[in-house]
XYZ file of C-alpha atoms in Angstrom:
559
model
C 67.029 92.491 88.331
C 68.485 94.346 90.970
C 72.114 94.046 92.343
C 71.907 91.557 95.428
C 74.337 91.075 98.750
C 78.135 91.983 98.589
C 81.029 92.138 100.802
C 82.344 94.635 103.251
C 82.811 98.881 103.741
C 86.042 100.998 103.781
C 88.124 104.043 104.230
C 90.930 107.084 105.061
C 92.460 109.686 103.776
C 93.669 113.165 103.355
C 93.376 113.383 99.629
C 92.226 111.354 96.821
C 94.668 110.255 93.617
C 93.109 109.569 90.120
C 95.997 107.069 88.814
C 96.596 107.327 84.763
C 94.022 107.624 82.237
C 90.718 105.952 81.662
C 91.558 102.694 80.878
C 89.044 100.201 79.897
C 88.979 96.642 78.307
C 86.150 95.486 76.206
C 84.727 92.179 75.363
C 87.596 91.580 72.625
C 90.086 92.957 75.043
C 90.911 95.833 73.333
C 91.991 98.428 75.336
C 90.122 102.019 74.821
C 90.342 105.577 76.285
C 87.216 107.736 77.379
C 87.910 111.104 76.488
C 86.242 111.957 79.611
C 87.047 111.211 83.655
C 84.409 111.179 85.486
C 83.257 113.172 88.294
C 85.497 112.352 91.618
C 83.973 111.520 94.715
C 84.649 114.184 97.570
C 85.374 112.841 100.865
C 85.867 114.865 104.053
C 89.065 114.172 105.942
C 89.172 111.149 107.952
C 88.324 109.723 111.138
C 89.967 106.892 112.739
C 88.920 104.878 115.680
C 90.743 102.400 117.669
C 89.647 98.782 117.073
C 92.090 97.334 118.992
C 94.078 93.824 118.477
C 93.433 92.720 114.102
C 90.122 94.081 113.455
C 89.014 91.615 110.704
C 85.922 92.771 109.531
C 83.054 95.162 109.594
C 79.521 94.681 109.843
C 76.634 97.332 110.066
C 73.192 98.114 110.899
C 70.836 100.427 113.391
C 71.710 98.817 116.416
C 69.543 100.784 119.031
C 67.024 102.359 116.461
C 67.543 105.857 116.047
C 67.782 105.668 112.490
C 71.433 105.981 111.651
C 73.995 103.584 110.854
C 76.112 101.644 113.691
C 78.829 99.288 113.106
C 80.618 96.008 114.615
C 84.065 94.683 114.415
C 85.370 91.420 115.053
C 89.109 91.814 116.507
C 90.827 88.466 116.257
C 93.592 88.803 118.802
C 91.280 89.858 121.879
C 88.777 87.705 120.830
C 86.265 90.511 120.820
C 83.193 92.149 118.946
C 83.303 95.728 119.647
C 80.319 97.582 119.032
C 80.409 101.441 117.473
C 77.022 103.487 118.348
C 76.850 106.247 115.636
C 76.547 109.582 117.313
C 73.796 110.719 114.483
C 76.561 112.374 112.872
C 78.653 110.044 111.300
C 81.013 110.068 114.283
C 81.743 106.340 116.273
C 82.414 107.942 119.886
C 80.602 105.068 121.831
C 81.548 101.699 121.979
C 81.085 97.923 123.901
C 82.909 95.034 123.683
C 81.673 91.219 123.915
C 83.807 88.365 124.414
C 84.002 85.766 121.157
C 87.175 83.676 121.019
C 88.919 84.043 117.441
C 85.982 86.067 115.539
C 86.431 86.920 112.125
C 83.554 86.836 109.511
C 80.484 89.214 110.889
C 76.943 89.349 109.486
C 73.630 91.786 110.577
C 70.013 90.990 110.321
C 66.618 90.420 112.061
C 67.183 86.756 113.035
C 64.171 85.927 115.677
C 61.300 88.609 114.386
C 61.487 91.315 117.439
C 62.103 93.785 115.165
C 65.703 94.040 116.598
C 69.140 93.451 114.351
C 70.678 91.179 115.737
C 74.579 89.663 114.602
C 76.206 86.357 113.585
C 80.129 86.068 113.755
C 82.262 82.682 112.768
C 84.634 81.445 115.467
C 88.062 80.111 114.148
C 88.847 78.462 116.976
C 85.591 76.317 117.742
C 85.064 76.120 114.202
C 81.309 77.680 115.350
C 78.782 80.039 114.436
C 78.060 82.061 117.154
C 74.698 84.253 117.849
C 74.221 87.789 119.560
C 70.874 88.541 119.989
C 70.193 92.457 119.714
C 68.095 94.020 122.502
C 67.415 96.964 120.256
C 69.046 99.489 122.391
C 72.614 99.183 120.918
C 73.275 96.276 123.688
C 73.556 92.017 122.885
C 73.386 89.055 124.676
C 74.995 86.260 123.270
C 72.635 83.227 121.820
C 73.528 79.848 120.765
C 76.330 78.724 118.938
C 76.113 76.659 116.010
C 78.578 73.584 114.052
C 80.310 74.764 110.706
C 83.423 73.118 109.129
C 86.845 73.861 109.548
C 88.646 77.307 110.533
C 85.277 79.433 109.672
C 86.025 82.989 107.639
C 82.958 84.468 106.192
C 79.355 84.437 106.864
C 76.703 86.148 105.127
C 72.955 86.075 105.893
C 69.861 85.903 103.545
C 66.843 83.978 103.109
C 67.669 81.265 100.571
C 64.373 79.198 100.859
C 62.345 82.559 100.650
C 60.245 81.979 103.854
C 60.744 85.027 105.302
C 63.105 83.498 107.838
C 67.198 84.523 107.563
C 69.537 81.910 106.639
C 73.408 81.888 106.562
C 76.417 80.834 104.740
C 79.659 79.906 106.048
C 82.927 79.351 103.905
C 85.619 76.666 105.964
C 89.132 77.799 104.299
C 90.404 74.125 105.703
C 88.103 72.328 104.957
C 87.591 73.707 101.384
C 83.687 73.822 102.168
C 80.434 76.153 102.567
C 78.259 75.367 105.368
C 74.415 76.347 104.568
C 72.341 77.103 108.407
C 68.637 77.459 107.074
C 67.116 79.332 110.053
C 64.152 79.085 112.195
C 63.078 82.297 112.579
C 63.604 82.206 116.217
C 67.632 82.787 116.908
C 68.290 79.598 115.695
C 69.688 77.480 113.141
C 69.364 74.423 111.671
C 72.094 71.743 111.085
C 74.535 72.574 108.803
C 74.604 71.104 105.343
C 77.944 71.115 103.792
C 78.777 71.540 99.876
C 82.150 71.261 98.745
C 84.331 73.824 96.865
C 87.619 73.941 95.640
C 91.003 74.691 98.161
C 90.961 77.735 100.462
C 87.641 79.378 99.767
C 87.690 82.818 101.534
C 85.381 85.466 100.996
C 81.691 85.067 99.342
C 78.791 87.133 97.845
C 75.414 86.067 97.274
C 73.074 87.327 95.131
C 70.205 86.111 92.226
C 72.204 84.944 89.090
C 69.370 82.556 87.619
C 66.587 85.147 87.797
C 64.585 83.211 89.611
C 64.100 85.165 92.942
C 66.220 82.316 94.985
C 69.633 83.725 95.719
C 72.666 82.026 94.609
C 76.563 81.401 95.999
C 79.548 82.583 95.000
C 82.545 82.360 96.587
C 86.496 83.083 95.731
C 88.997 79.763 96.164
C 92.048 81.530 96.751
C 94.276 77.552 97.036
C 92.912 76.838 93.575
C 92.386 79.790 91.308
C 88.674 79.380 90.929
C 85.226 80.786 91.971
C 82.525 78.492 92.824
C 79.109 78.879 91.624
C 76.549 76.887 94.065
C 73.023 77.094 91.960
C 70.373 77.316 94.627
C 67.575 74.785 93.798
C 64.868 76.874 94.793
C 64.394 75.750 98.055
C 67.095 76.484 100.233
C 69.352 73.594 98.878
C 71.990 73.836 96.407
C 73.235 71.957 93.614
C 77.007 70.801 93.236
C 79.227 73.647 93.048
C 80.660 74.641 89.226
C 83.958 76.070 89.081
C 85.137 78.472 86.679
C 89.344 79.591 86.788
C 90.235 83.177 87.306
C 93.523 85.229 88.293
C 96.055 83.763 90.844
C 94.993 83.687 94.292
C 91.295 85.076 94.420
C 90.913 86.905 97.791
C 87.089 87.559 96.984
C 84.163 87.790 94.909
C 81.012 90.474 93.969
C 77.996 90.019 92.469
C 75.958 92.711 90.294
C 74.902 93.437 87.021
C 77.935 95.388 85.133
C 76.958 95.324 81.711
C 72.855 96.416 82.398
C 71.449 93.472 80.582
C 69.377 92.458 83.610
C 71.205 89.650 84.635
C 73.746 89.583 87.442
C 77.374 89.165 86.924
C 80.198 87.842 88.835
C 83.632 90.130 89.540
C 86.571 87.806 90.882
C 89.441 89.922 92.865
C 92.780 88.222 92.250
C 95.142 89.226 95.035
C 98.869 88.174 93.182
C 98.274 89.118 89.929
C 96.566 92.064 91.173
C 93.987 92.059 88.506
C 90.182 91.868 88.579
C 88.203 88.776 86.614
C 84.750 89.636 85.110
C 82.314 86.917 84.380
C 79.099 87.512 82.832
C 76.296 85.885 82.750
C 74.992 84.412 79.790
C 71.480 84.994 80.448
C 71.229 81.467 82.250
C 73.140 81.191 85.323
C 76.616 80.069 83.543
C 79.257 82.504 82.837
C 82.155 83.301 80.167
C 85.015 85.403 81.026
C 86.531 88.437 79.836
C 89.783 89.756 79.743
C 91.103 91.183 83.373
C 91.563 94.191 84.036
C 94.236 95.124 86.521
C 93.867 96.373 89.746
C 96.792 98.026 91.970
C 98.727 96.768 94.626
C 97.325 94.179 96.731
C 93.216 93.938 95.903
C 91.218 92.255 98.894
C 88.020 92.492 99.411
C 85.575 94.083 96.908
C 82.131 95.779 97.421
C 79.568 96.876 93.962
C 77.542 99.901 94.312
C 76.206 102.869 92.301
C 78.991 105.302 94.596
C 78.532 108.570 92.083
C 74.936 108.105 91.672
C 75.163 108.074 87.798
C 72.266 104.804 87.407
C 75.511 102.338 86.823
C 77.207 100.234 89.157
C 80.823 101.127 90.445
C 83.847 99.111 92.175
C 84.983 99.683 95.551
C 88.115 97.547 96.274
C 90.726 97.641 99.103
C 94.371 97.532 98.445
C 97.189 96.175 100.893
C 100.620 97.624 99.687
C 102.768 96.113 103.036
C 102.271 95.283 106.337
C 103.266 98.247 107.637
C 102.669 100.773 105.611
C 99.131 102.353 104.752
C 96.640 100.948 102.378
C 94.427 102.162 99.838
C 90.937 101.699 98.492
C 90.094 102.269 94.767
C 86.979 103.059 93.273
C 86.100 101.979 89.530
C 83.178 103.992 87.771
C 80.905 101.824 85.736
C 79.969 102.992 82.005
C 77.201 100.346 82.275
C 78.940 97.733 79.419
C 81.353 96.006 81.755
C 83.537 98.237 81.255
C 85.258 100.592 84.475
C 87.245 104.035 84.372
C 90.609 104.005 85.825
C 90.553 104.517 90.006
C 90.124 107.156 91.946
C 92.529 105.841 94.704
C 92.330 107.400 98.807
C 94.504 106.308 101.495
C 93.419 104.213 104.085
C 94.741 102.512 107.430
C 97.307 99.685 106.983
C 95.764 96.567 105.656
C 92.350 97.316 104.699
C 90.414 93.845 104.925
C 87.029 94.967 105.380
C 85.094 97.622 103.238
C 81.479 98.665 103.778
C 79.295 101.438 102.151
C 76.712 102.979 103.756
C 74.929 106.413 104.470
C 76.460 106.793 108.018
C 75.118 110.658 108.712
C 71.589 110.878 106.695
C 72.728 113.302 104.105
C 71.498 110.667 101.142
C 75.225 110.426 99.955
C 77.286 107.031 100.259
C 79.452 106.703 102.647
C 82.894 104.265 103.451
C 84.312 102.542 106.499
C 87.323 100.033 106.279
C 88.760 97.952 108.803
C 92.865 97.915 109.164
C 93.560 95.034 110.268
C 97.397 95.549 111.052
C 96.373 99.473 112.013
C 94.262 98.071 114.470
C 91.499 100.752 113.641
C 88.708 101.184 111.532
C 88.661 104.557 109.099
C 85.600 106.843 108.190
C 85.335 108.568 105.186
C 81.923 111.112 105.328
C 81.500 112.125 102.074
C 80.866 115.960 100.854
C 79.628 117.845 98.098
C 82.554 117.962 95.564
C 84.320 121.187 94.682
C 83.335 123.704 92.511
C 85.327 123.649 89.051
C 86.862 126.923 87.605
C 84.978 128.650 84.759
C 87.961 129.264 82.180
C 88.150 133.070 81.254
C 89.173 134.385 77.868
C 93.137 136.185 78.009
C 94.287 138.552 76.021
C 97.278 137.806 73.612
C 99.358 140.597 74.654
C 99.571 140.669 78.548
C 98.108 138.289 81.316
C 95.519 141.029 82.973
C 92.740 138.158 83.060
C 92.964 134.686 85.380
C 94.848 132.255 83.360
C 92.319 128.999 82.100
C 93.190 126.043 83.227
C 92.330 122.741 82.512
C 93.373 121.769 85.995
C 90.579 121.025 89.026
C 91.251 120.084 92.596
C 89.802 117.191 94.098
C 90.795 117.599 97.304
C 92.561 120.834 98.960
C 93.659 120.964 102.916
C 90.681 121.891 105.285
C 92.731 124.493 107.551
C 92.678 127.808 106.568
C 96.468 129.464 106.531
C 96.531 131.923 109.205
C 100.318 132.805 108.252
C 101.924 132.970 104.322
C 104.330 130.752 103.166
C 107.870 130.478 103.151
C 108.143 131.380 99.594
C 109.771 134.281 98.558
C 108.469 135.709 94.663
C 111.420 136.319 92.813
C 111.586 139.571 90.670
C 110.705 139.161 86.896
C 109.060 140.922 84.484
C 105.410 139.963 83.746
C 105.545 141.254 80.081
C 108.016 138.589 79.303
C 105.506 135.486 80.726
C 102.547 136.059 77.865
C 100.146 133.304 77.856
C 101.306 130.888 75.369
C 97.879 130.493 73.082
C 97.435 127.164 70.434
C 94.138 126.825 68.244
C 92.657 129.930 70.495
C 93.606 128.236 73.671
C 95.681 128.853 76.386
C 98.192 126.873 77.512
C 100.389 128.102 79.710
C 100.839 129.608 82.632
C 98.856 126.265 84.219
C 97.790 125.924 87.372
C 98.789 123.002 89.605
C 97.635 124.461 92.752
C 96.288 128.293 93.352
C 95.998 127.879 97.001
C 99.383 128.584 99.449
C 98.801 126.551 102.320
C 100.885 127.200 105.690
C 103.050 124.502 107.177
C 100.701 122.353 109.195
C 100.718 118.846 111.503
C 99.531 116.198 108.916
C 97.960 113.200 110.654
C 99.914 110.319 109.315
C 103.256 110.467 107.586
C 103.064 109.305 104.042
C 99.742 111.227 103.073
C 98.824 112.624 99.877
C 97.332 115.695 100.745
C 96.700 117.224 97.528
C 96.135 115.720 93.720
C 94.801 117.093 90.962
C 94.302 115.981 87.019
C 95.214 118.211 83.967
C 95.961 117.967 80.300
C 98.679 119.691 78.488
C 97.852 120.227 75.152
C 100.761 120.093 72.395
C 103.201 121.150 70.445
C 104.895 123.334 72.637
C 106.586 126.448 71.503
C 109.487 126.149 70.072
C 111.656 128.238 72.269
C 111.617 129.363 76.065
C 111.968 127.446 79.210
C 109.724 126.307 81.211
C 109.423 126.386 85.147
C 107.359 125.157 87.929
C 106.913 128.540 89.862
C 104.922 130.357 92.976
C 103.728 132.950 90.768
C 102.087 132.842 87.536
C 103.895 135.738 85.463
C 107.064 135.032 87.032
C 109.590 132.708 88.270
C 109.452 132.306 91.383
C 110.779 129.870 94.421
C 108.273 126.736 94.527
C 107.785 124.780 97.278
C 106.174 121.761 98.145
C 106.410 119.881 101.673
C 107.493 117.291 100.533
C 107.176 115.693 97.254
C 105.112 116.330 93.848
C 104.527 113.718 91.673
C 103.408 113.643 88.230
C 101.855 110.530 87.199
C 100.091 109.288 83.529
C 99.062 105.574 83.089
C 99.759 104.459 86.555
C 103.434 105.423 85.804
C 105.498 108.220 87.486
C 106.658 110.802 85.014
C 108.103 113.030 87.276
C 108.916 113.599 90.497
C 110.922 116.362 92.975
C 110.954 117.000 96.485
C 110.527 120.686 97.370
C 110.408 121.048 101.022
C 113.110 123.621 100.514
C 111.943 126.454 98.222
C 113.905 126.794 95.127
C 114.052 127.537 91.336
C 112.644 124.794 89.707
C 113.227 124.804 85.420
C 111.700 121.636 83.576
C 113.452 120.690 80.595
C 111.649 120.446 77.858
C 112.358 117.072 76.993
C 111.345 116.403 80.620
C 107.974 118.314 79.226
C 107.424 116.810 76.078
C 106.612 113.222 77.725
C 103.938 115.000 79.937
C 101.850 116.084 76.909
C 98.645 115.155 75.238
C 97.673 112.374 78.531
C 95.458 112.596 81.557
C 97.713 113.664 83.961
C 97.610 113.084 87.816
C 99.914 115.718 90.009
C 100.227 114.499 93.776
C 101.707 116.357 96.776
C 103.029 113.883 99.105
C 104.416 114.048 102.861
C 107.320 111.755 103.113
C 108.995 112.132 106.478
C 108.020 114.997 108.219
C 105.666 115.883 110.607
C 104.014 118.314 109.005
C 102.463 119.412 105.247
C 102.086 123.110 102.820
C 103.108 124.288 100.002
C 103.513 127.426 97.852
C 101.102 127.844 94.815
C 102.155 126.081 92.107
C 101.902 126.889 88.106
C 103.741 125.963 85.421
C 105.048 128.720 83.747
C 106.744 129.649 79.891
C 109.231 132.006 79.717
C 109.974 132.484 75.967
């Protein structure tokens, strides 16, 4: 069985962050570590685009058939769809506009068998589904408009009845309903037929949970807790809806098969208890839940895919921290038993509501777009072949003449060459005094945080991480010295970062220092000890300024 239809596409960022270790919660909800991360997903810095006025969501789709990816916003406020023509790329630089009052859910397909895509959006306001009609050339003309129940959020199209024609779902947040439009095959609809739910559905996937080949409904009540399941009866019409309780206010709902027993299984985002709900199927359409596992700040709307490549499906989920300050989208890696790794968490515009994956340039890796809804702006995140890891190198005992191993890798290092060094003066010490510090035939110290100086430059939105990377320290440490974070790796030497690092283990901050003035930096060894023997994330943050760099950073023994 193959995963089906899910919501929405993503993105922005400077730098990625791989929060804690990898935590994972099996079917008896006992919580167990993989030894092993794995591989991070490399994205190239990002692009915004204006979407002006709360872009809701995101659709896409080859518009004007050149054979790349174009996408659509709805923007609520200026009652708009604005249309972005991919430049072949992956850039957005062209761009119409079409007048719908109040748009927010967006859907793309073939609706009247010209070959062309063509797009259906929900109007709040009319409480209608409206109808563009593609020409195929990247331009619409608006169609007919169709009845759905009250105050219209989501729409998703797919061919319920399996007659080759497109049909669409509606959710009605007031009137705690799903519309089902069979289509005609021509640009039209049908009448809607109405199933009830439970209060405030929002956001819905579809997708075949029976096995049948007819897909079902699912869709996230966010006023009462619950998912409904709407079991389609093999012909376009569905039986009552079964409900089934989750986490506190479910924002959406995904549909794919997470534990590879060839059934499809139902993931339930729960936006106030932040945590995720995983339902699997028990081989006939009914579901049992397991044990949540918890999300970060703010999950909205989810999207299931195989990101890395690896065979098993992954989690793609967008996080709203405030209202004003930027978001985030995580990404889960599947091990194929239900189970997920800890996230690999990039920045993205303020309020991320929509999040779609797609190939946007042809290279054959998946990309992410998001929708900000309070950044008025949608983000692109290209993706890019990850960076090569470090070969460690054997060191001798006695003095440091080789490259230091390190278990340290980074996942994402600033894309503008230095032209000028840092403002980071070595201090004078004597290397013979900084021996690599060796345990079971290994070397510990001096570890690398970051081997790369990068000069003072303009960082494009205050707040960014712009560097992370993940290391292990290995205990016991020695049992004298000091230990210091330092620009040079045999000596101690002024350290700077512009403006923050933060060490981080188990989505907790262990330690953190702001070094946009260079200085002597000694960690205590108490501060140390509480660092060891964990998956460690290291961050470099901007926090006010206007610009980002830093020395290179290791952390050094000095016995």
């Amino acid at each position: 069985m193959t995963t089906s239809f899910f919501r929405r596409g993503l993105l922005a960022s400077v730098g990625t962050l791989l929060v804690g270790s990898v935590l994972i919660v099996n079917a008896n909800s006992q919580g167990l570590t993989v030894p092993n991360l794995p591989n991070l997903i490399d994205f190239q810095p990002v692009v915004t685009y204006a979407a002006p006025s709360r872009p809701c969501e995101l659709g896409r789709g080859d518009f004007n058939g050149d054979g790349f990816v174009d996408l659509a916003t709805t923007n609520q406020l200026v009652g708009e769809v604005q249309i972005f023509i991919n430049d072949g790329a992956g850039g957005f630089p062209t761009r119409a506009s079409y007048e719908i009052a109040a748009p927010c859910g967006i859907d793309v397909g073939r609706l009247n068998n010209d070959q062309h895509l063509d797009i259906v959006v929900t109007n709040q306001n009319s409480n209608r589904l409206v109808v563009m009609l593609g020409n195929g050339d990247g331009t619409f003309v608006l169609g007919q408009s169709f009845a759905t129940g009250s105050r219209p959020t989501d729409v998703i199209l797919a061919d319920f009845n399996q007659d080759t024609r497109l049909d669409v779902v509606v959710t009605n947040i007031n009137s705690q309903s799903l519309s089902v439009l069979l289509g005609n095959g021509n640009g039209t609809f049908a009448n809607q037929v109405v199933y009830s739910v439970q209060a405030s559905p929002t956001l819905e996937a579809v997708g075949d949970l029976t096995g049948d080949g007819y897909p079902e409904v699912v869709v996230a009540n966010a006023g009462s807790d619950s998912i409904s399941v709407l079991r389609n009866n093999a012909n376009g019409n569905f039986a009552a809806a079964v409900h089934y309780p989750v986490g506190q206010i479910p924002h959406s709902a995904g549909i794919g098969d997470i534990d590879a027993d060839g059934d499809n299984d139902i993931l339930a985002v729960n936006r106030w208890e932040q945590s995720m709900t995983r339902l699997i199927n028990n081989g006939t359409g009914s579901f049992s839940p397991l044990t949540p596992t918890i999300f970060l700040q703010g999950p909205g709307d989810i999207e299931i895919s195989d990101l890395d490549g690896d065979g098993v499906l992954d989690i793609l989920a967008t996080n709203t921290i405030t209202d004003v300050d930027p978001g985030t989208v995580s990404i889960y890696f599947g091990l194929g038993n239900a189970n997920f790794s800890s996230p690999q968490i990039v920045t993205v515009g303020v309020h991320p509501t929509s999040l779609i994956y797609a190939d946007l340039n042809n290279d054959g890796l998946i990309d992410l777009a998001t929708s900000n809804f309070y950044g008025d702006s949608i983000s692109i995140l290209l993706r890019r072949v990850p960076l090569a890891t470090a070969t460690p190198t054997s060191t001798s005992t006695s003095m440091p003449t080789e490259t230091p191993t390190t278990t340290a890798t980074p996942t994402e290092i600033p894309t503008i060459t230095p032209t000028v060094q840092p403002s980071v003066t070595p201090g004078v010490g004597n290397s013979l005094t900084f021996l690599p510090l060796v345990t079971n035939q290994r070397q510990i110290f001096p570890m690398v945080i970051n081997p790369i100086a990068q000069a003072l430059i303009p960082i494009a939105q205050q707040g960014q991480i712009y560097y992370t990377t993940t290391l292990t320290i290995n205990g016991p440490l020695p049992a004298t010295g000091r230990f210091y974070l330092s620009a040079r790796s045999d000596a101690v030497a002024e350290v700077r970062v512009d403006d923050r690092m933060t060490v981080w283990a188990n989505n907790q901050i262990l330690y953190e220092n702001t070094l946009t003035t260079p200085q002597i930096v000694e960690v205590s060894r108490s501060e140390l000890q509480t660092w060891l023997d964990q998956p460690l994330t290291i961050t470099f943050r901007d926090v006010a300024g206007s610009v980002y760099g830093n020395s290179e950073v290791w952390l050094i023994w000095q016995p």
